[in-house]
N, CA, C and O atoms as a Tinker XYZ file with bonds, in Angstrom:
   428  protein
     1  N     61.781000    5.103000  -54.075000    73     2
     2  CA    62.507000    5.654000  -52.835000    64     1     3
     3  C     63.659000    5.049000  -52.479000    63     2     4     5
     4  O     64.363000    4.824000  -53.463000    81     3
     5  N     64.071000    4.739000  -51.574000    73     3     6
     6  CA    65.827000    4.876000  -51.165000    64     5     7
     7  C     65.296000    3.423000  -51.056000    63     6     8     9
     8  O     64.376000    2.740000  -51.507000    81     7
     9  N     66.494000    3.294000  -50.114000    73     7    10
    10  CA    67.316000    1.537000  -49.451000    64     9    11
    11  C     65.897000    1.452000  -48.285000    63    10    12    13
    12  O     64.924000    2.203000  -48.359000    81    11
    13  N     66.082000    0.338000  -47.224000    73    11    14
    14  CA    65.134000   -0.067000  -46.332000    64    13    15
    15  C     64.193000    0.110000  -46.723000    63    14    16    17
    16  O     64.043000    0.651000  -47.819000    81    15
    17  N     63.326000   -0.234000  -46.060000    73    15    18
    18  CA    61.345000   -0.590000  -46.040000    64    17    19
    19  C     60.889000    0.638000  -46.416000    63    18    20    21
    20  O     61.188000    1.601000  -45.709000    81    19
    21  N     60.383000    0.754000  -47.158000    73    19    22
    22  CA    58.852000    1.644000  -47.151000    64    21    23
    23  C     57.785000    0.814000  -47.255000    63    22    24    25
    24  O     57.805000   -0.415000  -47.196000    81    23
    25  N     56.623000    1.705000  -47.451000    73    23    26
    26  CA    55.098000    1.741000  -47.070000    64    25    27
    27  C     54.670000    2.498000  -48.060000    63    26    28    29
    28  O     55.634000    3.261000  -48.125000    81    27
    29  N     53.814000    2.923000  -49.027000    73    27    30
    30  CA    53.112000    3.940000  -49.949000    64    29    31
    31  C     51.447000    3.246000  -49.732000    63    30    32    33
    32  O     51.000000    2.164000  -50.112000    81    31
    33  N     50.775000    4.406000  -48.941000    73    31    34
    34  CA    49.042000    4.461000  -48.978000    64    33    35
    35  C     48.813000    4.490000  -49.570000    63    34    36    37
    36  O     49.789000    4.656000  -50.302000    81    35
    37  N     47.312000    4.421000  -50.538000    73    35    38
    38  CA    47.015000    4.659000  -51.522000    64    37    39
    39  C     45.953000    5.128000  -50.963000    63    38    40    41
    40  O     45.524000    4.421000  -50.051000    81    39
    41  N     45.065000    6.584000  -51.306000    73    39    42
    42  CA    44.102000    6.671000  -49.753000    64    41    43
    43  C     42.224000    5.499000  -50.207000    63    42    44    45
    44  O     42.214000    4.288000  -50.426000    81    43
    45  N     40.834000    6.539000  -50.200000    73    43    46
    46  CA    39.931000    5.391000  -50.759000    64    45    47
    47  C     39.656000    6.553000  -51.422000    63    46    48    49
    48  O     39.190000    7.485000  -50.767000    81    47
    49  N     39.796000    6.646000  -52.257000    73    47    50
    50  CA    39.140000    7.446000  -54.278000    64    49    51
    51  C     39.992000    7.799000  -54.315000    63    50    52    53
    52  O     39.998000    8.896000  -54.875000    81    51
    53  N     41.472000    7.278000  -53.799000    73    51    54
    54  CA    42.008000    7.182000  -55.276000    64    53    55
    55  C     41.884000    6.935000  -56.202000    63    54    56    57
    56  O     41.724000    5.718000  -56.305000    81    55
    57  N     41.847000    7.607000  -57.395000    73    55    58
    58  CA    41.928000    6.846000  -58.767000    64    57    59
    59  C     43.016000    6.352000  -59.168000    63    58    60    61
    60  O     43.853000    7.242000  -59.321000    81    59
    61  N     43.396000    5.330000  -59.413000    73    59    62
    62  CA    45.004000    4.592000  -60.049000    64    61    63
    63  C     44.967000    4.829000  -61.094000    63    62    64    65
    64  O     46.073000    5.216000  -61.474000    81    63
    65  N     44.081000    4.813000  -62.029000    73    63    66
    66  CA    43.744000    4.922000  -63.727000    64    65    67
    67  C     44.480000    6.337000  -63.719000    63    66    68    69
    68  O     44.506000    6.783000  -64.866000    81    67
    69  N     45.046000    7.130000  -62.854000    73    67    70
    70  CA    44.682000    9.132000  -63.241000    64    69    71
    71  C     46.364000    8.323000  -62.775000    63    70    72    73
    72  O     46.687000    8.721000  -63.895000    81    71
    73  N     47.453000    7.722000  -62.303000    73    71    74
    74  CA    48.981000    7.645000  -61.926000    64    73    75
    75  C     49.519000    7.595000  -63.693000    63    74    76    77
    76  O     48.864000    7.015000  -64.559000    81    75
    77  N     50.834000    8.333000  -63.957000    73    75    78
    78  CA    51.432000    8.321000  -65.516000    64    77    79
    79  C     52.832000    8.000000  -64.894000    63    78    80    81
    80  O     53.817000    8.269000  -65.580000    81    79
    81  N     53.005000    7.455000  -63.669000    73    79    82
    82  CA    53.961000    7.796000  -63.935000    64    81    83
    83  C     54.736000    6.075000  -63.167000    63    82    84    85
    84  O     54.110000    5.068000  -63.500000    81    83
    85  N     55.921000    5.858000  -62.280000    73    83    86
    86  CA    55.719000    4.327000  -61.896000    64    85    87
    87  C     56.231000    4.737000  -60.483000    63    86    88    89
    88  O     57.138000    5.438000  -60.034000    81    87
    89  N     54.778000    3.631000  -59.783000    73    87    90
    90  CA    55.078000    3.782000  -58.126000    64    89    91
    91  C     56.477000    2.779000  -57.212000    63    90    92    93
    92  O     56.103000    1.747000  -56.655000    81    91
    93  N     57.675000    3.075000  -57.142000    73    91    94
    94  CA    58.934000    1.802000  -56.985000    64    93    95
    95  C     59.287000    1.676000  -55.452000    63    94    96    97
    96  O     60.139000    2.113000  -54.679000    81    95
    97  N     58.803000    1.314000  -55.438000    73    95    98
    98  CA    59.640000    0.527000  -53.337000    64    97    99
    99  C     60.952000    0.449000  -53.255000    63    98   100   101
   100  O     61.718000    0.186000  -52.328000    81    99
   101  N     61.104000    0.736000  -54.448000    73    99   102
   102  CA    63.057000    0.801000  -54.380000    64   101   103
   103  C     64.070000    0.114000  -53.830000    63   102   104   105
   104  O     64.076000   -0.687000  -54.765000    81   103
   105  N     65.437000   -0.516000  -52.736000    73   103   106
   106  CA    65.397000   -1.379000  -52.006000    64   105   107
   107  C     64.021000   -1.333000  -50.907000    63   106   108   109
   108  O     63.015000   -0.658000  -50.689000    81   107
   109  N     64.919000   -2.838000  -50.275000    73   107   110
   110  CA    64.783000   -3.157000  -49.292000    64   109   111
   111  C     63.511000   -4.465000  -49.299000    63   110   112   113
   112  O     62.963000   -4.716000  -50.372000    81   111
   113  N     63.088000   -5.297000  -47.943000    73   111   114
   114  CA    62.756000   -6.375000  -48.162000    64   113   115
   115  C     61.332000   -6.814000  -47.715000    63   114   116   117
   116  O     60.927000   -7.919000  -47.355000    81   115
   117  N     60.677000   -5.594000  -47.849000    73   115   118
   118  CA    59.364000   -5.505000  -47.393000    64   117   119
   119  C     58.471000   -4.088000  -47.293000    63   118   120   121
   120  O     57.620000   -3.671000  -46.507000    81   119
   121  N     59.193000   -3.503000  -48.656000    73   119   122
   122  CA    58.600000   -2.542000  -49.057000    64   121   123
   123  C     56.864000   -3.009000  -49.397000    63   122   124   125
   124  O     56.652000   -4.024000  -50.059000    81   123
   125  N     55.996000   -2.373000  -49.003000    73   123   126
   126  CA    54.357000   -2.147000  -48.427000    64   125   127
   127  C     54.333000   -1.626000  -49.477000    63   126   128   129
   128  O     55.174000   -1.031000  -50.152000    81   127
   129  N     53.026000   -1.944000  -49.631000    73   127   130
   130  CA    52.103000   -0.733000  -50.880000    64   129   131
   131  C     51.089000   -0.846000  -50.148000    63   130   132   133
   132  O     50.963000   -2.056000  -50.331000    81   131
   133  N     49.618000   -0.403000  -48.945000    73   131   134
   134  CA    48.443000    0.080000  -48.586000    64   133   135
   135  C     47.188000    0.499000  -49.284000    63   134   136   137
   136  O     47.168000    1.412000  -50.109000    81   135
   137  N     46.317000   -0.082000  -48.984000    73   135   138
   138  CA    44.901000    0.271000  -49.535000    64   137   139
   139  C     43.970000   -0.364000  -49.553000    63   138   140   141
   140  O     43.768000   -1.567000  -49.718000    81   139
   141  N     43.022000    0.938000  -49.274000    73   139   142
   142  CA    41.884000   -0.352000  -49.410000    64   141   143
   143  C     41.086000   -0.754000  -50.516000    63   142   144   145
   144  O     40.905000    0.018000  -51.457000    81   143
   145  N     40.215000   -2.772000  -50.462000    73   143   146
   146  CA    39.957000   -3.058000  -51.526000    64   145   147
   147  C     38.657000   -2.085000  -52.216000    63   146   148   149
   148  O     37.949000   -2.327000  -53.194000    81   147
   149  N     38.665000   -1.164000  -51.488000    73   147   150
   150  CA    38.046000   -0.452000  -53.215000    64   149   151
   151  C     38.356000   -0.234000  -54.091000    63   150   152   153
   152  O     37.634000   -0.250000  -55.088000    81   151
   153  N     40.341000    0.253000  -54.073000    73   151   154
   154  CA    41.489000    0.940000  -54.763000    64   153   155
   155  C     42.224000   -0.449000  -55.415000    63   154   156   157
   156  O     42.780000   -0.453000  -56.513000    81   155
   157  N     42.150000   -1.249000  -54.803000    73   155   158
   158  CA    42.909000   -2.877000  -55.136000    64   157   159
   159  C     41.717000   -3.520000  -56.238000    63   158   160   161
   160  O     42.147000   -4.226000  -57.150000    81   159
   161  N     40.670000   -3.345000  -56.173000    73   159   162
   162  CA    40.262000   -4.346000  -57.778000    64   161   163
   163  C     40.024000   -3.778000  -58.283000    63   162   164   165
   164  O     39.482000   -4.446000  -59.164000    81   163
   165  N     39.876000   -1.901000  -58.811000    73   163   166
   166  CA    39.924000   -1.190000  -59.747000    64   165   167
   167  C     41.611000   -0.938000  -60.543000    63   166   168   169
   168  O     41.950000   -0.109000  -61.388000    81   167
   169  N     42.379000   -1.989000  -59.881000    73   167   170
   170  CA    44.086000   -2.114000  -60.192000    64   169   171
   171  C     43.357000   -2.404000  -61.711000    63   170   172   173
   172  O     42.250000   -2.927000  -61.580000    81   171
   173  N     43.751000   -2.172000  -63.074000    73   171   174
   174  CA    43.642000   -2.931000  -63.935000    64   173   175
   175  C     44.657000   -3.853000  -64.098000    63   174   176   177
   176  O     45.330000   -4.043000  -63.085000    81   175
   177  N     44.896000   -4.350000  -64.881000    73   175   178
   178  CA    45.837000   -5.018000  -65.545000    64   177   179
   179  C     47.511000   -4.217000  -66.113000    63   178   180   181
   180  O     48.721000   -4.169000  -65.891000    81   179
   181  N     46.352000   -3.686000  -67.010000    73   179   182
   182  CA    47.573000   -2.484000  -67.568000    64   181   183
   183  C     48.139000   -1.287000  -66.330000    63   182   184   185
   184  O     48.962000   -0.484000  -66.768000    81   183
   185  N     47.916000   -1.198000  -65.480000    73   183   186
   186  CA    48.179000   -0.027000  -64.227000    64   185   187
   187  C     49.140000   -1.159000  -63.761000    63   186   188   189
   188  O     50.148000   -0.662000  -63.258000    81   187
   189  N     49.165000   -3.099000  -63.763000    73   187   190
   190  CA    50.060000   -3.551000  -63.112000    64   189   191
   191  C     52.019000   -3.041000  -62.391000    63   190   192   193
   192  O     52.676000   -2.936000  -61.356000    81   191
   193  N     52.095000   -2.893000  -63.930000    73   191   194
   194  CA    53.471000   -1.938000  -63.951000    64   193   195
   195  C     54.013000   -1.241000  -63.292000    63   194   196   197
   196  O     55.202000   -1.172000  -62.980000    81   195
   197  N     52.837000   -0.444000  -62.932000    73   195   198
   198  CA    52.739000    0.958000  -62.092000    64   197   199
   199  C     53.628000    0.691000  -61.343000    63   198   200   201
   200  O     54.512000    1.544000  -61.265000    81   199
   201  N     53.742000   -0.259000  -60.702000    73   199   202
   202  CA    53.907000   -0.649000  -59.173000    64   201   203
   203  C     55.170000   -1.909000  -58.789000    63   202   204   205
   204  O     55.063000   -3.134000  -58.833000    81   203
   205  N     56.182000   -1.173000  -58.464000    73   203   206
   206  CA    57.557000   -2.318000  -58.821000    64   205   207
   207  C     57.760000   -1.901000  -57.428000    63   206   208   209
   208  O     57.393000   -1.020000  -56.650000    81   207
   209  N     58.669000   -3.155000  -57.481000    73   207   210
   210  CA    60.140000   -3.447000  -55.790000    64   209   211
   211  C     58.825000   -3.065000  -55.295000    63   210   212   213
   212  O     58.803000   -1.839000  -55.191000    81   211
   213  N     57.674000   -3.611000  -54.931000    73   211   214
   214  CA    57.370000   -3.779000  -53.417000    64   213   215
   215  C     57.142000   -5.608000  -53.711000    63   214   216   217
   216  O     57.098000   -6.300000  -54.728000    81   215
   217  N     57.008000   -5.959000  -51.833000    73   215   218
   218  CA    56.733000   -7.452000  -51.405000    64   217   219
   219  C     55.556000   -7.700000  -51.302000    63   218   220   221
   220  O     54.911000   -8.524000  -51.950000    81   219
   221  N     55.047000   -6.698000  -50.118000    73   219   222
   222  CA    53.701000   -7.103000  -49.536000    64   221   223
   223  C     52.291000   -6.218000  -49.800000    63   222   224   225
   224  O     51.934000   -5.094000  -49.445000    81   223
   225  N     52.055000   -6.623000  -50.103000    73   223   226
   226  CA    50.525000   -5.667000  -50.326000    64   225   227
   227  C     49.195000   -5.553000  -48.938000    63   226   228   229
   228  O     48.698000   -6.656000  -48.711000    81   227
   229  N     48.782000   -4.709000  -48.299000    73   227   230
   230  CA    48.000000   -4.934000  -47.765000    64   229   231
   231  C     46.119000   -3.993000  -47.765000    63   230   232   233
   232  O     45.825000   -2.847000  -47.424000    81   231
   233  N     45.307000   -5.057000  -48.266000    73   231   234
   234  CA    44.435000   -4.763000  -48.324000    64   233   235
   235  C     43.715000   -4.402000  -47.235000    63   234   236   237
   236  O     44.162000   -4.748000  -46.142000    81   235
   237  N     42.503000   -3.665000  -47.285000    73   235   238
   238  CA    41.744000   -3.454000  -45.811000    64   237   239
   239  C     40.286000   -2.413000  -46.334000    63   238   240   241
   240  O     40.243000   -1.608000  -47.264000    81   239
   241  N     39.018000   -2.857000  -45.195000    73   239   242
   242  CA    38.170000   -2.498000  -45.528000    64   241   243
   243  C     37.186000   -2.772000  -46.566000    63   242   244   245
   244  O     37.201000   -1.962000  -47.493000    81   243
   245  N     36.217000   -3.845000  -46.647000    73   243   246
   246  CA    35.819000   -4.247000  -47.644000    64   245   247
   247  C     35.150000   -4.411000  -47.542000    63   246   248   249
   248  O     35.159000   -5.623000  -47.754000    81   247
   249  N     33.588000   -3.987000  -47.166000    73   247   250
   250  CA    32.715000   -3.533000  -47.071000    64   249   251
   251  C     32.116000   -4.560000  -47.990000    63   250   252   253
   252  O     31.833000   -5.624000  -47.440000    81   251
   253  N     31.888000   -4.474000  -49.157000    73   251   254
   254  CA    31.137000   -5.376000  -50.454000    64   253   255
   255  C     31.779000   -6.471000  -50.561000    63   254   256   257
   256  O     32.412000   -6.814000  -49.562000    81   255
   257  N     31.821000   -7.301000  -51.699000    73   255   258
   258  CA    31.984000   -9.059000  -51.767000    64   257   259
   259  C     33.430000   -7.751000  -53.050000    63   258   260   261
   260  O     33.401000   -6.597000  -53.476000    81   259
   261  N     34.391000   -8.909000  -53.129000    73   259   262
   262  CA    34.939000   -7.867000  -53.936000    64   261   263
   263  C     35.832000   -9.099000  -54.495000    63   262   264   265
   264  O     35.668000  -10.186000  -53.941000    81   263
   265  N     37.149000   -8.963000  -55.992000    73   263   266
   266  CA    38.252000   -9.495000  -56.090000    64   265   267
   267  C     39.020000   -8.649000  -56.225000    63   266   268   269
   268  O     38.710000   -7.517000  -56.597000    81   267
   269  N     40.917000   -9.256000  -55.776000    73   267   270
   270  CA    41.645000   -8.799000  -56.489000    64   269   271
   271  C     42.777000   -9.469000  -56.960000    63   270   272   273
   272  O     43.249000  -10.409000  -56.321000    81   271
   273  N     43.488000   -8.901000  -58.508000    73   271   274
   274  CA    44.464000   -9.955000  -58.520000    64   273   275
   275  C     46.291000   -9.544000  -58.248000    63   274   276   277
   276  O     46.988000   -8.659000  -58.745000    81   275
   277  N     46.499000  -10.262000  -57.584000    73   275   278
   278  CA    47.453000  -10.044000  -56.671000    64   277   279
   279  C     49.074000   -9.877000  -57.509000    63   278   280   281
   280  O     50.189000   -9.602000  -57.066000    81   279
   281  N     48.541000  -10.207000  -58.979000    73   279   282
   282  CA    49.454000  -10.118000  -60.153000    64   281   283
   283  C     50.140000   -8.983000  -60.645000    63   282   284   285
   284  O     51.314000   -8.808000  -60.973000    81   283
   285  N     48.502000   -7.781000  -60.609000    73   283   286
   286  CA    48.490000   -6.622000  -60.318000    64   285   287
   287  C     49.383000   -5.553000  -59.820000    63   286   288   289
   288  O     49.383000   -4.326000  -59.924000    81   287
   289  N     50.117000   -6.396000  -59.263000    73   287   290
   290  CA    50.858000   -5.711000  -57.891000    64   289   291
   291  C     52.308000   -6.240000  -57.415000    63   290   292   293
   292  O     52.701000   -6.467000  -56.271000    81   291
   293  N     53.202000   -6.405000  -59.054000    73   291   294
   294  CA    54.090000   -7.283000  -58.639000    64   293   295
   295  C     54.585000   -8.697000  -57.970000    63   294   296   297
   296  O     53.628000   -9.248000  -57.425000    81   295
   297  N     55.708000   -9.385000  -57.863000    73   295   298
   298  CA    55.822000   -9.795000  -56.727000    64   297   299
   299  C     55.757000  -10.400000  -55.807000    63   298   300   301
   300  O     56.680000  -11.053000  -55.320000    81   299
   301  N     53.969000  -10.241000  -55.132000    73   299   302
   302  CA    54.032000   -9.794000  -54.011000    64   301   303
   303  C     54.376000  -11.499000  -53.683000    63   302   304   305
   304  O     54.578000  -12.411000  -54.485000    81   303
   305  N     54.340000  -11.513000  -51.437000    73   303   306
   306  CA    54.624000  -12.831000  -50.558000    64   305   307
   307  C     54.190000  -12.498000  -49.877000    63   306   308   309
   308  O     53.915000  -13.329000  -49.011000    81   307
   309  N     53.675000  -10.867000  -49.586000    73   307   310
   310  CA    52.616000  -11.397000  -47.998000    64   309   311
   311  C     52.014000  -10.235000  -48.535000    63   310   312   313
   312  O     52.277000   -9.195000  -49.140000    81   311
   313  N     51.103000  -10.873000  -48.048000    73   311   314
   314  CA    49.519000  -10.268000  -48.145000    64   313   315
   315  C     48.259000  -10.062000  -46.375000    63   314   316   317
   316  O     47.535000  -10.881000  -45.807000    81   315
   317  N     48.576000   -8.577000  -46.084000    73   315   318
   318  CA    48.072000   -8.438000  -45.153000    64   317   319
   319  C     46.492000   -7.881000  -45.616000    63   318   320   321
   320  O     46.609000   -7.010000  -46.478000    81   319
   321  N     44.958000   -8.183000  -45.239000    73   319   322
   322  CA    44.416000   -7.919000  -45.497000    64   321   323
   323  C     42.948000   -8.274000  -43.851000    63   322   324   325
   324  O     42.370000   -9.213000  -43.305000    81   323
   325  N     43.074000   -6.410000  -43.759000    73   323   326
   326  CA    41.882000   -6.355000  -42.350000    64   325   327
   327  C     40.325000   -5.568000  -42.812000    63   326   328   329
   328  O     40.308000   -4.927000  -43.863000    81   327
   329  N     39.357000   -5.646000  -42.161000    73   327   330
   330  CA    38.128000   -4.992000  -41.816000    64   329   331
   331  C     37.871000   -5.649000  -42.799000    63   330   332   333
   332  O     38.553000   -5.200000  -43.720000    81   331
   333  N     37.170000   -6.598000  -43.182000    73   331   334
   334  CA    36.377000   -7.301000  -44.275000    64   333   335
   335  C     34.898000   -7.377000  -43.610000    63   334   336   337
   336  O     35.001000   -7.859000  -42.482000    81   335
   337  N     33.658000   -7.081000  -43.916000    73   335   338
   338  CA    32.703000   -7.406000  -43.381000    64   337   339
   339  C     32.570000   -7.685000  -45.036000    63   338   340   341
   340  O     33.060000   -6.713000  -45.610000    81   339
   341  N     32.105000   -8.622000  -45.939000    73   339   342
   342  CA    32.657000   -9.174000  -47.325000    64   341   343
   343  C     33.319000   -9.987000  -47.534000    63   342   344   345
   344  O     34.468000  -10.034000  -47.095000    81   343
   345  N     32.771000  -10.907000  -48.298000    73   343   346
   346  CA    33.884000  -11.669000  -48.655000    64   345   347
   347  C     34.890000  -11.161000  -49.800000    63   346   348   349
   348  O     34.529000  -10.598000  -50.833000    81   347
   349  N     36.859000  -11.600000  -49.268000    73   347   350
   350  CA    37.334000  -10.870000  -50.719000    64   349   351
   351  C     38.219000  -12.384000  -50.738000    63   350   352   353
   352  O     38.330000  -13.231000  -49.852000    81   351
   353  N     38.903000  -12.323000  -52.416000    73   351   354
   354  CA    39.123000  -12.910000  -53.078000    64   353   355
   355  C     40.296000  -12.314000  -54.078000    63   354   356   357
   356  O     40.369000  -11.424000  -54.926000    81   355
   357  N     41.253000  -13.395000  -53.450000    73   355   358
   358  CA    42.666000  -13.109000  -53.913000    64   357   359
   359  C     42.973000  -14.127000  -55.635000    63   358   360   361
   360  O     42.870000  -15.303000  -55.983000    81   359
   361  N     43.253000  -13.217000  -56.087000    73   359   362
   362  CA    43.514000  -14.237000  -57.180000    64   361   363
   363  C     45.251000  -13.968000  -57.547000    63   362   364   365
   364  O     45.710000  -12.826000  -57.521000    81   363
   365  N     45.872000  -14.840000  -57.790000    73   363   366
   366  CA    47.089000  -15.013000  -58.358000    64   365   367
   367  C     48.267000  -14.919000  -57.733000    63   366   368   369
   368  O     49.373000  -14.426000  -57.950000    81   367
   369  N     47.708000  -15.547000  -56.871000    73   367   370
   370  CA    48.931000  -16.118000  -55.887000    64   369   371
   371  C     49.676000  -15.538000  -55.494000    63   370   372   373
   372  O     49.190000  -14.587000  -54.882000    81   371
   373  N     50.524000  -15.550000  -55.486000    73   371   374
   374  CA    52.278000  -16.507000  -55.674000    64   373   375
   375  C     52.225000  -17.466000  -54.727000    63   374   376   377
   376  O     51.488000  -17.690000  -53.766000    81   375
   377  N     54.093000  -18.486000  -55.681000    73   375   378
   378  CA    53.270000  -19.785000  -54.437000    64   377   379
   379  C     54.418000  -19.719000  -53.403000    63   378   380   381
   380  O     55.588000  -19.354000  -53.516000    81   379
   381  N     53.711000  -20.183000  -52.373000    73   379   382
   382  CA    54.020000  -20.249000  -50.788000    64   381   383
   383  C     54.197000  -18.992000  -50.591000    63   382   384   385
   384  O     55.341000  -18.562000  -50.731000    81   383
   385  N     53.014000  -17.982000  -50.180000    73   383   386
   386  CA    52.838000  -16.512000  -49.710000    64   385   387
   387  C     52.671000  -16.937000  -48.644000    63   386   388   389
   388  O     52.198000  -18.042000  -48.376000    81   387
   389  N     53.102000  -15.972000  -47.765000    73   387   390
   390  CA    51.674000  -14.970000  -46.238000    64   389   391
   391  C     50.783000  -14.630000  -45.819000    63   390   392   393
   392  O     50.908000  -13.405000  -45.825000    81   391
   393  N     49.727000  -14.901000  -45.351000    73   391   394
   394  CA    48.200000  -14.045000  -45.921000    64   393   395
   395  C     48.246000  -14.209000  -44.993000    63   394   396   397
   396  O     48.726000  -15.225000  -44.490000    81   395
   397  N     47.543000  -12.844000  -44.126000    73   395   398
   398  CA    47.502000  -12.119000  -42.819000    64   397   399
   399  C     46.400000  -11.728000  -42.771000    63   398   400   401
   400  O     45.863000  -10.922000  -43.531000    81   399
   401  N     45.879000  -12.363000  -41.707000    73   399   402
   402  CA    44.478000  -10.993000  -41.653000    64   401   403
   403  C     43.859000  -10.836000  -39.529000    63   402   404   405
   404  O     43.334000  -11.546000  -38.671000    81   403
   405  N     44.290000   -9.731000  -39.652000    73   403   406
   406  CA    43.772000   -8.355000  -39.042000    64   405   407
   407  C     42.616000   -7.942000  -38.284000    63   406   408   409
   408  O     41.582000   -8.304000  -38.846000    81   407
   409  N     42.407000   -7.275000  -37.142000    73   407   410
   410  CA    42.106000   -6.878000  -37.071000    64   409   411
   411  C     40.257000   -7.344000  -37.724000    63   410   412   413
   412  O     40.106000   -7.873000  -38.825000    81   411
   413  N     39.379000   -7.098000  -37.037000    73   411   414
   414  CA    38.028000   -7.555000  -37.055000    64   413   415
   415  C     37.047000   -6.764000  -38.135000    63   414   416   417
   416  O     37.728000   -5.997000  -38.815000    81   415
   417  N     36.369000   -6.749000  -38.303000    73   415   418
   418  CA    35.376000   -5.867000  -39.532000    64   417   419
   419  C     35.324000   -4.517000  -38.857000    63   418   420   421
   420  O     35.691000   -4.218000  -37.721000    81   419
   421  N     34.709000   -3.655000  -39.942000    73   419   422
   422  CA    34.667000   -2.326000  -39.205000    64   421   423
   423  C     33.576000   -1.424000  -39.670000    63   422   424   425
   424  O     33.268000   -0.235000  -39.755000    81   423
   425  N     33.046000   -2.948000  -39.990000    73   423   426
   426  CA    31.249000   -1.906000  -40.388000    64   425   427
   427  C     30.133000   -2.626000  -40.235000    63   426   428
   428  O     29.034000   -2.112000  -40.443000    81   427
């Protein structure tokens, strides 16, 4: 990705285990990666190095309780969650982050 702020969206059902390269947000101060909770919680520690230069993560549609290890997404300091009916636990949150809950539960 180039200069400026970019967003990558991983759809529900995306198999992050099959990512063979890296996803690089490039230059910018608000590069974001967005995905449903089911995908975010499946990102294993070894896959964290697959996501570089992202400052924001957006997690949506948590129908069940789930945990997301934010250390797996690099230097994320801005987290948006939306549409959760279950409990979403964010682990390894960087110091002084911005966390925003938007939207009501979707189910």
